[in-house]
CSV table of C-alpha atoms in Angstrom, one decimal:
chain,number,residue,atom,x,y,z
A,23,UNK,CA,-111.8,141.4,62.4
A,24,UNK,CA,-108.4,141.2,64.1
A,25,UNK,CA,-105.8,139.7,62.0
A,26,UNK,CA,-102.5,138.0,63.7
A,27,UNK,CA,-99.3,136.4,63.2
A,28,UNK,CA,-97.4,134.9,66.1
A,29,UNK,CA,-94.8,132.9,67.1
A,30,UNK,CA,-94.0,132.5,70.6
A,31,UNK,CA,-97.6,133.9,71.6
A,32,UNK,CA,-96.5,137.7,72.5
A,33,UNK,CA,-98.7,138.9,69.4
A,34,UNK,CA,-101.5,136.2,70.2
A,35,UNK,CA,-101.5,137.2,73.8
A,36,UNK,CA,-102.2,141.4,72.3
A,37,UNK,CA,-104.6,140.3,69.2
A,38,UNK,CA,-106.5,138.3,72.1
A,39,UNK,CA,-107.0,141.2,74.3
A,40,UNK,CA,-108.2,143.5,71.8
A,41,UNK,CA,-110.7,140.6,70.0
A,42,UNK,CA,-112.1,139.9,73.2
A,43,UNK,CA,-112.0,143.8,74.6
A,44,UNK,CA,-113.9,144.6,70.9
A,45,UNK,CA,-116.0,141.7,70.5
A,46,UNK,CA,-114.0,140.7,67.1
A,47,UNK,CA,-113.2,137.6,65.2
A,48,UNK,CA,-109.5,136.6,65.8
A,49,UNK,CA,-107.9,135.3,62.2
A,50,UNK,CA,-104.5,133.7,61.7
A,51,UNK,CA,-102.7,135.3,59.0
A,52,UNK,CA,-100.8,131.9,58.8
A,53,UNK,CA,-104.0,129.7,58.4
A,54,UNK,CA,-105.0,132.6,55.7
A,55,UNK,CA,-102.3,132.1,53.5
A,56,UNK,CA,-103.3,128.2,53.2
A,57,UNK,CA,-106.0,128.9,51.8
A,58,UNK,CA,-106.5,128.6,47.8
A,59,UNK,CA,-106.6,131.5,45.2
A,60,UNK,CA,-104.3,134.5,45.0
A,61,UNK,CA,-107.0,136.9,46.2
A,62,UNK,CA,-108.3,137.0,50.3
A,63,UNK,CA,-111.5,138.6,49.9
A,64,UNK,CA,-113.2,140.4,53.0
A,65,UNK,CA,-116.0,142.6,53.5
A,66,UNK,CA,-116.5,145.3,55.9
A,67,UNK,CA,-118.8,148.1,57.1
A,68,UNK,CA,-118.4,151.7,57.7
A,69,UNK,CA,-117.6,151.4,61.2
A,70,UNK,CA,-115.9,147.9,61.6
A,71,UNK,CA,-112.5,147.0,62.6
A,72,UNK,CA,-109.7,145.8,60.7
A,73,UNK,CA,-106.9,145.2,62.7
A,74,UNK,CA,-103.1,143.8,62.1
A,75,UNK,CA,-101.4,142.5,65.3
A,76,UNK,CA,-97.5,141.3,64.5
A,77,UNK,CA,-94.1,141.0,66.2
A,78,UNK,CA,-91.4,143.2,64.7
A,79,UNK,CA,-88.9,141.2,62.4
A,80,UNK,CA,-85.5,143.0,62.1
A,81,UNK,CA,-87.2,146.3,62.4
A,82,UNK,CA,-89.6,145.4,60.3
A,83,UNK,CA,-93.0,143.6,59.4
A,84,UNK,CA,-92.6,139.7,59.0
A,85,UNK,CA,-92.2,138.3,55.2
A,86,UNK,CA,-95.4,136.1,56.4
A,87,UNK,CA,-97.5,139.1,57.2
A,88,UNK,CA,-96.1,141.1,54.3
A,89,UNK,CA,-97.0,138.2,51.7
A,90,UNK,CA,-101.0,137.9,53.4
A,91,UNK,CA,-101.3,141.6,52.6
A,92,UNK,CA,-100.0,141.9,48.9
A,93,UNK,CA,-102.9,139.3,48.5
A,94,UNK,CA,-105.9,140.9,50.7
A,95,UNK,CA,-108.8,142.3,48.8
A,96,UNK,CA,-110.8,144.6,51.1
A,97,UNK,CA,-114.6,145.8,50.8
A,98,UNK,CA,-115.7,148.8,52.7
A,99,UNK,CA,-114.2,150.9,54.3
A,100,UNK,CA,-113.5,149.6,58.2
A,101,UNK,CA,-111.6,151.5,61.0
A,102,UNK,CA,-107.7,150.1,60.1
A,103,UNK,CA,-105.3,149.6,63.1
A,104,UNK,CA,-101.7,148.1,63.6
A,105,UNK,CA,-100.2,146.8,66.9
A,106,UNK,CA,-96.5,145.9,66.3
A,107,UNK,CA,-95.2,143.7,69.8
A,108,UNK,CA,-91.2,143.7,69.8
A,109,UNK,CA,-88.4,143.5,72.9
A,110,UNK,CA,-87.3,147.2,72.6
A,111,UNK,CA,-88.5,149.3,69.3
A,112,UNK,CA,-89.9,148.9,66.0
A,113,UNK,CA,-87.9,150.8,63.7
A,114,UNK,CA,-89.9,151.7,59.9
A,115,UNK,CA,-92.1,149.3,60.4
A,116,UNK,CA,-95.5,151.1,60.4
A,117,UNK,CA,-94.1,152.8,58.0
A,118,UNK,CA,-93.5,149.7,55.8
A,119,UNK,CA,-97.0,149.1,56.4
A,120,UNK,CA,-99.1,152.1,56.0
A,121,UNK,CA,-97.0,151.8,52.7
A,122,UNK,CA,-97.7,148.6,51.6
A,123,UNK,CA,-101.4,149.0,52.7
A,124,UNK,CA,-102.1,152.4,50.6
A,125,UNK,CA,-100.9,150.1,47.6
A,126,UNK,CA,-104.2,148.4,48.1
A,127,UNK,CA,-106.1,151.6,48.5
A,128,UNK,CA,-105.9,151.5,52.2
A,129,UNK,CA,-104.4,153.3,55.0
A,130,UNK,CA,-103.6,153.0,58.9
A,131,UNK,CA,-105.8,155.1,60.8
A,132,UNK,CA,-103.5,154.3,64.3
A,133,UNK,CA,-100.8,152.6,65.1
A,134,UNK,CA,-99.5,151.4,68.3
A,135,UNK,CA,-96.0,149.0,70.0
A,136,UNK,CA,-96.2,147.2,72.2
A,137,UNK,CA,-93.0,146.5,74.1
A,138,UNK,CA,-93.0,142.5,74.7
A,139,UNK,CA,-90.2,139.8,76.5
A,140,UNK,CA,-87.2,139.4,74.0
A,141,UNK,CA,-87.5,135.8,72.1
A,142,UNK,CA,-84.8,136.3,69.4
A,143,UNK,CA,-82.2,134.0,71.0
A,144,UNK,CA,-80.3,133.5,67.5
A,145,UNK,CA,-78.9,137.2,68.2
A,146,UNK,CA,-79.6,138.3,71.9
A,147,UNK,CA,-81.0,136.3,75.1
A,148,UNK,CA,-83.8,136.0,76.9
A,149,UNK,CA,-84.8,138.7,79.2
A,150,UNK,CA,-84.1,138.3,82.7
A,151,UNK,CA,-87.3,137.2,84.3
A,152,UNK,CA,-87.6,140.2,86.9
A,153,UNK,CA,-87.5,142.6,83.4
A,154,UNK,CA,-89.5,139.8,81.6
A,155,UNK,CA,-92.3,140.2,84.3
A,156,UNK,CA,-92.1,144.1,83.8
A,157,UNK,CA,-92.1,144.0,80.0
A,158,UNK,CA,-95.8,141.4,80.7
A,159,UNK,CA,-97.2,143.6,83.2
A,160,UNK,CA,-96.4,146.9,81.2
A,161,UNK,CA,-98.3,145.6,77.7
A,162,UNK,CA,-101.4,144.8,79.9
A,163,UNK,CA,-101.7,148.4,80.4
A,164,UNK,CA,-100.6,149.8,77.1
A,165,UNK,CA,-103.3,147.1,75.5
A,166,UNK,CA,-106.2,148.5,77.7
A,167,UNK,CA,-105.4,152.0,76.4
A,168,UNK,CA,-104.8,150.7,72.8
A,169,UNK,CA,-108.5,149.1,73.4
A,170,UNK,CA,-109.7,152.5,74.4
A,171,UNK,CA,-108.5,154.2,71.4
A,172,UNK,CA,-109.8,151.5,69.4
A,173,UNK,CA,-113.5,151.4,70.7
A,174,UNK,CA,-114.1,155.0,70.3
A,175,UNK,CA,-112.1,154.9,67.0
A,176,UNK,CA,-109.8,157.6,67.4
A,177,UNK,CA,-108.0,158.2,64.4
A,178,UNK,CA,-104.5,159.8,64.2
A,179,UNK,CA,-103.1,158.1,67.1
A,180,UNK,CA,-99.5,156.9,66.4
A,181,UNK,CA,-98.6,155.7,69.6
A,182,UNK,CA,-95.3,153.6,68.0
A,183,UNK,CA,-91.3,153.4,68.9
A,184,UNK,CA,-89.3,153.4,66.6
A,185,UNK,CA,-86.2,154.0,68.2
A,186,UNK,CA,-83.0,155.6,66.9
A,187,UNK,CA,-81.4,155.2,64.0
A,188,UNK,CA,-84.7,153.6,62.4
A,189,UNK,CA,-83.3,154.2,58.8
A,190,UNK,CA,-80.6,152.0,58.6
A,191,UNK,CA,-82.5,149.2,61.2
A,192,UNK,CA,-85.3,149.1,58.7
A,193,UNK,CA,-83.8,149.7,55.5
A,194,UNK,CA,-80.6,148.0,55.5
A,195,UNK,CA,-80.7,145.6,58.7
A,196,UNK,CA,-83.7,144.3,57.2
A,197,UNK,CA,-82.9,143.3,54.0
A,198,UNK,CA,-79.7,141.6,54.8
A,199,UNK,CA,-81.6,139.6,57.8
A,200,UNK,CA,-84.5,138.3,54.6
A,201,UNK,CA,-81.4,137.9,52.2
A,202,UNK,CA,-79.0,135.9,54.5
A,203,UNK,CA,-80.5,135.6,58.7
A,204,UNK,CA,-83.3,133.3,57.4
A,205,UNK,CA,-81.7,130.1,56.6
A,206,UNK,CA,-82.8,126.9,57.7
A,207,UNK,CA,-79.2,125.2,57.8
A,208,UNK,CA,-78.3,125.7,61.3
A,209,UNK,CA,-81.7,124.4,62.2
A,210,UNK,CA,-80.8,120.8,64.4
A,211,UNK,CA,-82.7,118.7,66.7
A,212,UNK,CA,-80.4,116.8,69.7
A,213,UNK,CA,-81.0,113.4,70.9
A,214,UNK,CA,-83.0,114.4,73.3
A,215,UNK,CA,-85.8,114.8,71.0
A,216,UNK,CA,-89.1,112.3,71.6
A,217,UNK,CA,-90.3,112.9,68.4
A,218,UNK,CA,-93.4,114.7,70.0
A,219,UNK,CA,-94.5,116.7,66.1
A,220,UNK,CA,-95.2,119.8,68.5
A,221,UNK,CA,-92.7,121.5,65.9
A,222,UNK,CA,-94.0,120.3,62.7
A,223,UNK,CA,-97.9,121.6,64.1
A,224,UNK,CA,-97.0,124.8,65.1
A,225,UNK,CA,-94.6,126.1,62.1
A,226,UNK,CA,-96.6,128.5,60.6
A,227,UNK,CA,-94.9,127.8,56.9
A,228,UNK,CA,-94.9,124.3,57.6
A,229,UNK,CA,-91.7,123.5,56.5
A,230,UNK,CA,-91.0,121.3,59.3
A,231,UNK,CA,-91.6,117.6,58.9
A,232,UNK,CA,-90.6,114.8,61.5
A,233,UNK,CA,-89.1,111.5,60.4
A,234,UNK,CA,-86.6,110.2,62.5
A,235,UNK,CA,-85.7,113.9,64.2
A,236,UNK,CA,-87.2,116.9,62.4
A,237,UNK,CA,-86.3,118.0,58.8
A,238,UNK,CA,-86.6,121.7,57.8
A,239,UNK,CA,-87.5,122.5,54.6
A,240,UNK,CA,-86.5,126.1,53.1
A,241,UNK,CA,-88.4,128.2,53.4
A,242,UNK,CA,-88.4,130.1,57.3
A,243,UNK,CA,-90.2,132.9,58.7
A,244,UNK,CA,-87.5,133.4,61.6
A,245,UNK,CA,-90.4,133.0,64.5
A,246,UNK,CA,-88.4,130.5,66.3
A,247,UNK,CA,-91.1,128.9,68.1
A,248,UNK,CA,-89.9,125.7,67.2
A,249,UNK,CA,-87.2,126.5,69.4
A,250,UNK,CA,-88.9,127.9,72.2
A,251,UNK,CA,-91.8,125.5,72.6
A,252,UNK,CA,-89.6,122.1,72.3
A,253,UNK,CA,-90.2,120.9,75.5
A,254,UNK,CA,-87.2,119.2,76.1
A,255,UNK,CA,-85.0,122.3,74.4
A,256,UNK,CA,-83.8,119.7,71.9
A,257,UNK,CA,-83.8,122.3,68.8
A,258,UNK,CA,-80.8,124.4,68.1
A,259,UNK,CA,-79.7,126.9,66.1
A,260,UNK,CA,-76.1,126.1,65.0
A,261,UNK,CA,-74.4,127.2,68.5
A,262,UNK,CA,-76.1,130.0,69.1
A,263,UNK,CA,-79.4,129.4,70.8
A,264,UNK,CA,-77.3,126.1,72.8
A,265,UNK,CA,-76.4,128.2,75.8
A,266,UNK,CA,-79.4,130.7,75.6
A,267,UNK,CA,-82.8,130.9,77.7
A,268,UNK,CA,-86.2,129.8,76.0
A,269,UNK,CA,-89.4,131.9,75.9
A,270,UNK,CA,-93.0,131.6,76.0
A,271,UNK,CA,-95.6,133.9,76.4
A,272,UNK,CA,-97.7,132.5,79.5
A,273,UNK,CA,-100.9,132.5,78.2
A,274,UNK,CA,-99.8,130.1,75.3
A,275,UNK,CA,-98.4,127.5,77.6
């Protein structure tokens, strides 16, 4: 079972390539959380697969994925990996989550990055599309050997990047970007929005509802999909995303 959360379809496009390579059930962590009860209950043999597929959030895991797994309840005792997909490294983040995992009794067995386009327009641009091409045509590869690992269920393999100065990104980068870089204020829609919903459907928190132009609730995950998948490039971010590129991963076009 490969568990994912994505927002522009980087993550989709790894969790995809190792369900299919392993001949595992693809779950949304998203569609997961809407489901009733405080307890997600799954069962597992000896030599399953439990898998977590994520974009790095700040150097870190996403609130969204963080929230599904202070709620998991897992029987047996399955083969656990991670695949974290970011633009350049992941900072803590495995670390965050082989320690949030062993307060449920579990732990990582390997962990991998995968280095994806940039789609965090709010603080950087796009990639340029020659690099953009590279970054696609380099996680190909590194997902055939993560599929490798994963079939034979090598254990021990923490094939991650965290970068420099991991520390501070995770542990005080982080925490300010959940505390004050998630707000839903500078969210706005031009006049160029039709009014198509493709924003209120995908918004994995759902806090996005349509009347005349869209409305954001409060509560925000940061994925910014909204953004990128308008297809007339009628959401903003204050002034920051106005002047900025928009990204997709191909296969989720």
């Amino acid at each position: 079972m490969i568990f994912y959360f994505s927002g522009t379809g980087n993550s989709l496009f790894a969790a995809r390539q190792i369900a299919e390579a392993q001949n595992e059930q693809l779950v949304s962590i998203a569609e997961e959380l809407q489901k009733e009860g405080s307890v997600l209950e799954y069962e597992f043999g000896g030599n399953d697969l439990l898998g977590f597929v994520f974009p790095v959030y700040a150097w870190a895991l996403p609130e969204i994925v963080l929230d599904f797994i202070s709620r998991i309840k897992i029987r047996g005792k399955p083969y656990i990996f991670s695949v974290s997909t970011c633009g350049d490294d992941e900072g803590n983040t495995t670390r965050i989550l082989q320690k949030e995992l062993n307060r449920k009794g579990l732990s990582v067995d390997s962990a991998f990055t995968v280095i994806m386009p940039n789609n965090y327009i709010i603080g950087f641009d796009v990639d340029e599309k020659e690099l953009e091409s590279e970054k696609l045509e380099n996680a190909k590869k590194k997902l055939d050997s993560i599929n490798s690992a994963v079939s034979k269920r090598q254990k021990g393999v923490f094939d991650i990047i965290p970068g420099r100065f991991s520390g501070i990104k995770s542990g005080i980068i982080n925490p300010l970007f959940n505390r004050f870089g998630r707000s839903t204020k500078p969210f706005y829609a031009t006049d160029e929005c039709t009014r198509c919903k493709i924003c209120e459907k995908i918004c994995p928190v759902h806090t996005i509802k349509v009347k005349e132009k869209p409305v954001w609730g409060k509560q925000c995950t940061q994925c910014l999909a909204c953004i990128h998948r308008c297809p007339v490039r009628a959401i903003q971010y204050g002034k920051m995303t106005v002047k900025k590129g928009r990204y997709v991963h191909p296969d989720t076009r």
